[in-house]
PDB file of C-alpha atoms in Angstrom:
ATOM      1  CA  UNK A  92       0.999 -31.013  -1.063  1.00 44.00           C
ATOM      2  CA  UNK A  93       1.504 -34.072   0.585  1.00 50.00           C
ATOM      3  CA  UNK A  94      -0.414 -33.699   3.579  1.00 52.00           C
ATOM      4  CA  UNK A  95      -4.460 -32.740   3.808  1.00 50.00           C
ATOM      5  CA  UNK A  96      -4.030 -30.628   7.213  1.00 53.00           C
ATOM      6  CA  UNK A  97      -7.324 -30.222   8.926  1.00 54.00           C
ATOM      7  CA  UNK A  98      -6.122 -25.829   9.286  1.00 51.00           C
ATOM      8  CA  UNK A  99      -6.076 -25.615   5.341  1.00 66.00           C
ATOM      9  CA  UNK A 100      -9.116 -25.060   4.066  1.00 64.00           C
ATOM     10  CA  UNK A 101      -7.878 -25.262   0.320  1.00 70.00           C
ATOM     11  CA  UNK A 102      -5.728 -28.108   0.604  1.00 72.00           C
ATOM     12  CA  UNK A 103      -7.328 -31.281  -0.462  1.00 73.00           C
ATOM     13  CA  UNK A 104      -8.861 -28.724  -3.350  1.00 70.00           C
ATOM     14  CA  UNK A 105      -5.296 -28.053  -4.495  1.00 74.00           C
ATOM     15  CA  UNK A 106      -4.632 -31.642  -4.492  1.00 77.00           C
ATOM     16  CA  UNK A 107      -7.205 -32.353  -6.305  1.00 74.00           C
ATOM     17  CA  UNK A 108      -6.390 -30.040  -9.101  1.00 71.00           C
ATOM     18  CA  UNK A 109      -2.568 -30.774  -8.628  1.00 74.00           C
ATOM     19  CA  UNK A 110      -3.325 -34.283  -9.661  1.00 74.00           C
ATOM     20  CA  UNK A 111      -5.720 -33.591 -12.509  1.00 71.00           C
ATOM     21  CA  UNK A 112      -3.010 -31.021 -14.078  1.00 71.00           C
ATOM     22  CA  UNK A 113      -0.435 -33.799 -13.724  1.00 72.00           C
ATOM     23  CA  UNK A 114      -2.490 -36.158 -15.990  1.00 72.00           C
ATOM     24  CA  UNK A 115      -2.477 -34.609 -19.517  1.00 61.00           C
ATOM     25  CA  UNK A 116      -5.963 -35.791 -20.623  1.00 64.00           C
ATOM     26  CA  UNK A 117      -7.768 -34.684 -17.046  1.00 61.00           C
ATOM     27  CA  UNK A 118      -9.498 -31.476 -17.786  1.00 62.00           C
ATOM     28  CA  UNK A 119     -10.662 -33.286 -21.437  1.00 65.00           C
ATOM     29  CA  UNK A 120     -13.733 -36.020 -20.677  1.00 61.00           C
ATOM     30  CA  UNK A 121     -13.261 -37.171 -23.825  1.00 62.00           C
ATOM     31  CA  UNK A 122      -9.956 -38.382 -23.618  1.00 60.00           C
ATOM     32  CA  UNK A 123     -10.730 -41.899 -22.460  1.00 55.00           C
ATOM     33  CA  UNK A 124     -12.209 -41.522 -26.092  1.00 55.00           C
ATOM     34  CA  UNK A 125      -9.338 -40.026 -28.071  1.00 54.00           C
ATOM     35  CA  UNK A 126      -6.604 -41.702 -26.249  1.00 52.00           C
ATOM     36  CA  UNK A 127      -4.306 -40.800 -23.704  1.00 49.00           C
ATOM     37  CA  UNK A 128      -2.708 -37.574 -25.677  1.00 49.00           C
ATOM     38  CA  UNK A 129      -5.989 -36.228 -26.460  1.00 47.00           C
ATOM     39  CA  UNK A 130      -5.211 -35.357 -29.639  1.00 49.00           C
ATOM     40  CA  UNK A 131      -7.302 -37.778 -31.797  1.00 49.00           C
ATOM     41  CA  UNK A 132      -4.570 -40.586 -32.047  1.00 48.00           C
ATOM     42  CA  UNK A 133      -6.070 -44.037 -31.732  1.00 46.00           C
ATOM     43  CA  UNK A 134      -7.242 -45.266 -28.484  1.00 50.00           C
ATOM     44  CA  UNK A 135      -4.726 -47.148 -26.232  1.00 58.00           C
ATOM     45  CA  UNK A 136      -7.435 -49.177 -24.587  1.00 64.00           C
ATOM     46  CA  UNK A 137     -11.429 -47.727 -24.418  1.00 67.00           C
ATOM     47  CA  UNK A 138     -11.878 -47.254 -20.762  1.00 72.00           C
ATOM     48  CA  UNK A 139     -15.684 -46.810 -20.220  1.00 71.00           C
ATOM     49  CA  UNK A 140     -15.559 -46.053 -16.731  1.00 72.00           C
ATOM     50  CA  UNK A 141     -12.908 -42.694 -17.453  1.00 70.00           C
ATOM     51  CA  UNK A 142     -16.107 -42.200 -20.146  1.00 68.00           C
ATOM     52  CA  UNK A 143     -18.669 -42.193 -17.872  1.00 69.00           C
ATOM     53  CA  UNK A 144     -16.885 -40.657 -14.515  1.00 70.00           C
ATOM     54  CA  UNK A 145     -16.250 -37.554 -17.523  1.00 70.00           C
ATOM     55  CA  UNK A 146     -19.718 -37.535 -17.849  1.00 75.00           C
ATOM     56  CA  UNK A 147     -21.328 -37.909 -14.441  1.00 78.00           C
ATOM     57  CA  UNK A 148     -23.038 -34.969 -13.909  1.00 84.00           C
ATOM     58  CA  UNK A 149     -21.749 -34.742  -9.863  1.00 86.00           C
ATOM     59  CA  UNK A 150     -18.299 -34.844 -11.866  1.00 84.00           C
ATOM     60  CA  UNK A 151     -19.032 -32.168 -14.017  1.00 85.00           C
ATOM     61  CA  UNK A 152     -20.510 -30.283 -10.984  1.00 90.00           C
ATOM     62  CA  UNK A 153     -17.368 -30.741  -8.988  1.00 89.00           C
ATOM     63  CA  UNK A 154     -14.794 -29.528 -11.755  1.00 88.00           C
ATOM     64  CA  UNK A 155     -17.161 -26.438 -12.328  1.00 91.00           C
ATOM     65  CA  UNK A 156     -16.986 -25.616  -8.538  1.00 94.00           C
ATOM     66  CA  UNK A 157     -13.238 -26.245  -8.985  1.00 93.00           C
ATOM     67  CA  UNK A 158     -13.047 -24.088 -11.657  1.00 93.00           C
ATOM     68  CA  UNK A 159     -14.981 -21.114 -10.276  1.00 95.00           C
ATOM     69  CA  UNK A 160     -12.709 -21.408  -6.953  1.00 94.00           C
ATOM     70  CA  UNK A 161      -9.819 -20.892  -9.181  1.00 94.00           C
ATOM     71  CA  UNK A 162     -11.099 -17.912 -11.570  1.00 95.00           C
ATOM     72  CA  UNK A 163     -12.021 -16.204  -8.024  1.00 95.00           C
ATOM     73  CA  UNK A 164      -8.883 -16.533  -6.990  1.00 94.00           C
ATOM     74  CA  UNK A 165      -7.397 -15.029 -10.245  1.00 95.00           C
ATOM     75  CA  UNK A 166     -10.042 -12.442  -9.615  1.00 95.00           C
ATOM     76  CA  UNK A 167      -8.333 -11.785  -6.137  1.00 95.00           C
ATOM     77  CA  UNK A 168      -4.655 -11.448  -7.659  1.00 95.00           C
ATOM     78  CA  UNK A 169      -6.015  -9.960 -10.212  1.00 95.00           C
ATOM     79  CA  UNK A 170      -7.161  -7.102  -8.289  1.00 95.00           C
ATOM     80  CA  UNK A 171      -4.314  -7.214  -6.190  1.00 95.00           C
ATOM     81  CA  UNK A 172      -1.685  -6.125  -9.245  1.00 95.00           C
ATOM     82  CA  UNK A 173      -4.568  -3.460 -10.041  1.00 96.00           C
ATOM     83  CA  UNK A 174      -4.280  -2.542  -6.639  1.00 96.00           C
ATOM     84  CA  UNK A 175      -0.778  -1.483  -6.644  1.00 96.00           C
ATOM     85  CA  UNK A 176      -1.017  -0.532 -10.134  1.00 96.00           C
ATOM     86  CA  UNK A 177      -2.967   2.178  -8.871  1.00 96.00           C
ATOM     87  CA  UNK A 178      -1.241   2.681  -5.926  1.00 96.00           C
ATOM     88  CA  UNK A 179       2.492   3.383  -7.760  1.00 96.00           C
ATOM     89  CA  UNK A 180       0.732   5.659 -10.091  1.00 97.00           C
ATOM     90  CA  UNK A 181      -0.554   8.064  -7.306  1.00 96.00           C
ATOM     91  CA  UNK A 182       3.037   8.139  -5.601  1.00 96.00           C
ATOM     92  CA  UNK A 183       4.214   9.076  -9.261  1.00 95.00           C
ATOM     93  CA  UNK A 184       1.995  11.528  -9.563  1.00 95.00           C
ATOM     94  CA  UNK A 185       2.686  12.746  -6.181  1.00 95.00           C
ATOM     95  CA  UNK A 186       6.379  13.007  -6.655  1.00 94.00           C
ATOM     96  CA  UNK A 187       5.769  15.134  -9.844  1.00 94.00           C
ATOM     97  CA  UNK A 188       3.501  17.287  -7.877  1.00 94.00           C
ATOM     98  CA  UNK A 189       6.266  17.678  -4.835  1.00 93.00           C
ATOM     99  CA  UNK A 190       8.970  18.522  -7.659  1.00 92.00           C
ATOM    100  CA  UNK A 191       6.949  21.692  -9.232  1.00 92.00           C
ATOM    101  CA  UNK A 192       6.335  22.949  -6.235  1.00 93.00           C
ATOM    102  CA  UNK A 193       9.927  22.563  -5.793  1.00 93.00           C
ATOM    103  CA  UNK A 194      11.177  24.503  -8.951  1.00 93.00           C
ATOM    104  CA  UNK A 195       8.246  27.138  -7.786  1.00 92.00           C
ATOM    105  CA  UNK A 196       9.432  27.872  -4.572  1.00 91.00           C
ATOM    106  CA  UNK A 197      12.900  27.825  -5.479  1.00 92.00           C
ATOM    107  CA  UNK A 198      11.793  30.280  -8.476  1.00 92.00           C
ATOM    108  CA  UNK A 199       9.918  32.505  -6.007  1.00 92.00           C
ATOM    109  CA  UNK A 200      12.530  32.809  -3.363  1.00 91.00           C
ATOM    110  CA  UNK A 201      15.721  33.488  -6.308  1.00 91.00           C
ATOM    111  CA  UNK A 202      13.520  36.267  -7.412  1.00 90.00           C
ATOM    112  CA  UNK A 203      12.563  38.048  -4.375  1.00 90.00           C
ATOM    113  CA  UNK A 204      16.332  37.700  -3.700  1.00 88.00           C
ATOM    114  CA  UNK A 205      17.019  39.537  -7.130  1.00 89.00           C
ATOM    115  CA  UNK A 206      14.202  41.917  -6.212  1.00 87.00           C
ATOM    116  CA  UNK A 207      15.853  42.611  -2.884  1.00 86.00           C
ATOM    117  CA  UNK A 208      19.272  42.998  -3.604  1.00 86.00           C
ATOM    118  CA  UNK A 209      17.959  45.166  -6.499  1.00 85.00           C
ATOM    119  CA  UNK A 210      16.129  47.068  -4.360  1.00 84.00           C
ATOM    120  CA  UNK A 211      19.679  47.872  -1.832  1.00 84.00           C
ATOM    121  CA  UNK A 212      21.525  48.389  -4.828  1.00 81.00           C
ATOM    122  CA  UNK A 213      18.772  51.049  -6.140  1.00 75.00           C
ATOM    123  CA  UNK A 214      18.905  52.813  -2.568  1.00 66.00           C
ATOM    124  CA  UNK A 215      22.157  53.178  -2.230  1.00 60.00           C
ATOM    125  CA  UNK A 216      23.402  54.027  -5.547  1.00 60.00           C
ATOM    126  CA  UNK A 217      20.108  56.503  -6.051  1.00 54.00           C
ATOM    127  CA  UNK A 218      19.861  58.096  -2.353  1.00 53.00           C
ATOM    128  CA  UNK A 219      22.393  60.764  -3.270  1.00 58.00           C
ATOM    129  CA  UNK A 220      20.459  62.254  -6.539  1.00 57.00           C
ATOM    130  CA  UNK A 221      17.332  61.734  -3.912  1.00 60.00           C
ATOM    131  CA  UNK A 222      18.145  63.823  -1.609  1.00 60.00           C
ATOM    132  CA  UNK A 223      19.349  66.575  -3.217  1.00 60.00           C
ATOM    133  CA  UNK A 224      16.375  66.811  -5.417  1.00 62.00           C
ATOM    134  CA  UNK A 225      14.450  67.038  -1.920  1.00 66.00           C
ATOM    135  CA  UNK A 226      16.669  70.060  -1.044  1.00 64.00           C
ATOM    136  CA  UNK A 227      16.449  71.582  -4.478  1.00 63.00           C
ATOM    137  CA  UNK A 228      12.200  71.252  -4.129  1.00 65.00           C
ATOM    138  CA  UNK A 229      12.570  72.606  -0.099  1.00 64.00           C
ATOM    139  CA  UNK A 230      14.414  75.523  -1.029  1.00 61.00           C
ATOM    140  CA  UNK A 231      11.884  76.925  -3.623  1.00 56.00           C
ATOM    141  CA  UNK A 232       9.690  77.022  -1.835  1.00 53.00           C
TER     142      UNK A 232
END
């Protein structure tokens, strides 16, 4: 971000933090200490001032705001993914829903078919013996 534009809000902040990322030993206040890897190899020239600008307390103030912007922001995203985590879990669920009800209806409707054409085959074949057992019981009596 090379520019500081007066409509973003966040943009000298992500300066800020691009340029202390970009230095290896900038989130560390004791590197000035350590030297500039940070890793306890012999100093490549004490610099008091890095020493006390890591331990000025409007320093450490700063970097904590900094630091609490950013882990709200992870919040955000954070809730975000869980968000739409969520959210393609119900359409999954819903599409399993929409398919039973599928198979169901399809079920239903191939066995009232059956029961139907069972129903004209019963008529037809059985209206014969039917009838003349009607006859047979008029007759009698």
């Amino acid at each position: 971000m090379a520019e500081n534009k007066g409509n973003e809000p966040w943009a000298a902040w992500a300066e800020s933090m691009q340029k202390m990322l970009a230095t290896p030993g900038a989130m560390n206040p004791f590197a000035g200490v350590m030297g500039a890897s940070g890793g306890g190899a012999a100093p490549s020239g004490f610099d008091p001032a890095q020493l006390m600008k890591a331990l000025d307390p409007d320093e450490i103030e700063r970097r904590i705001q900094d630091m609490r912007a950013v882990e709200a922001w992870m919040r955000l995203a954070l809730s975000g993914v869980e968000m739409s985590i969520k959210t393609m879990e119900m359409q999954r669920d819903a599409y399993a829903s929409f398919g039973k009800m599928r198979e169901r209806a399809t079920r239903t409707v191939t066995e009232s078919a059956e029961a139907a054409a069972a129903v004209v085959r019963g008529a037809t074949r059985g209206a014969e013996p039917k009838r003349a057992a009607r006859r047979a019981s008029t007759r009698k009596r």
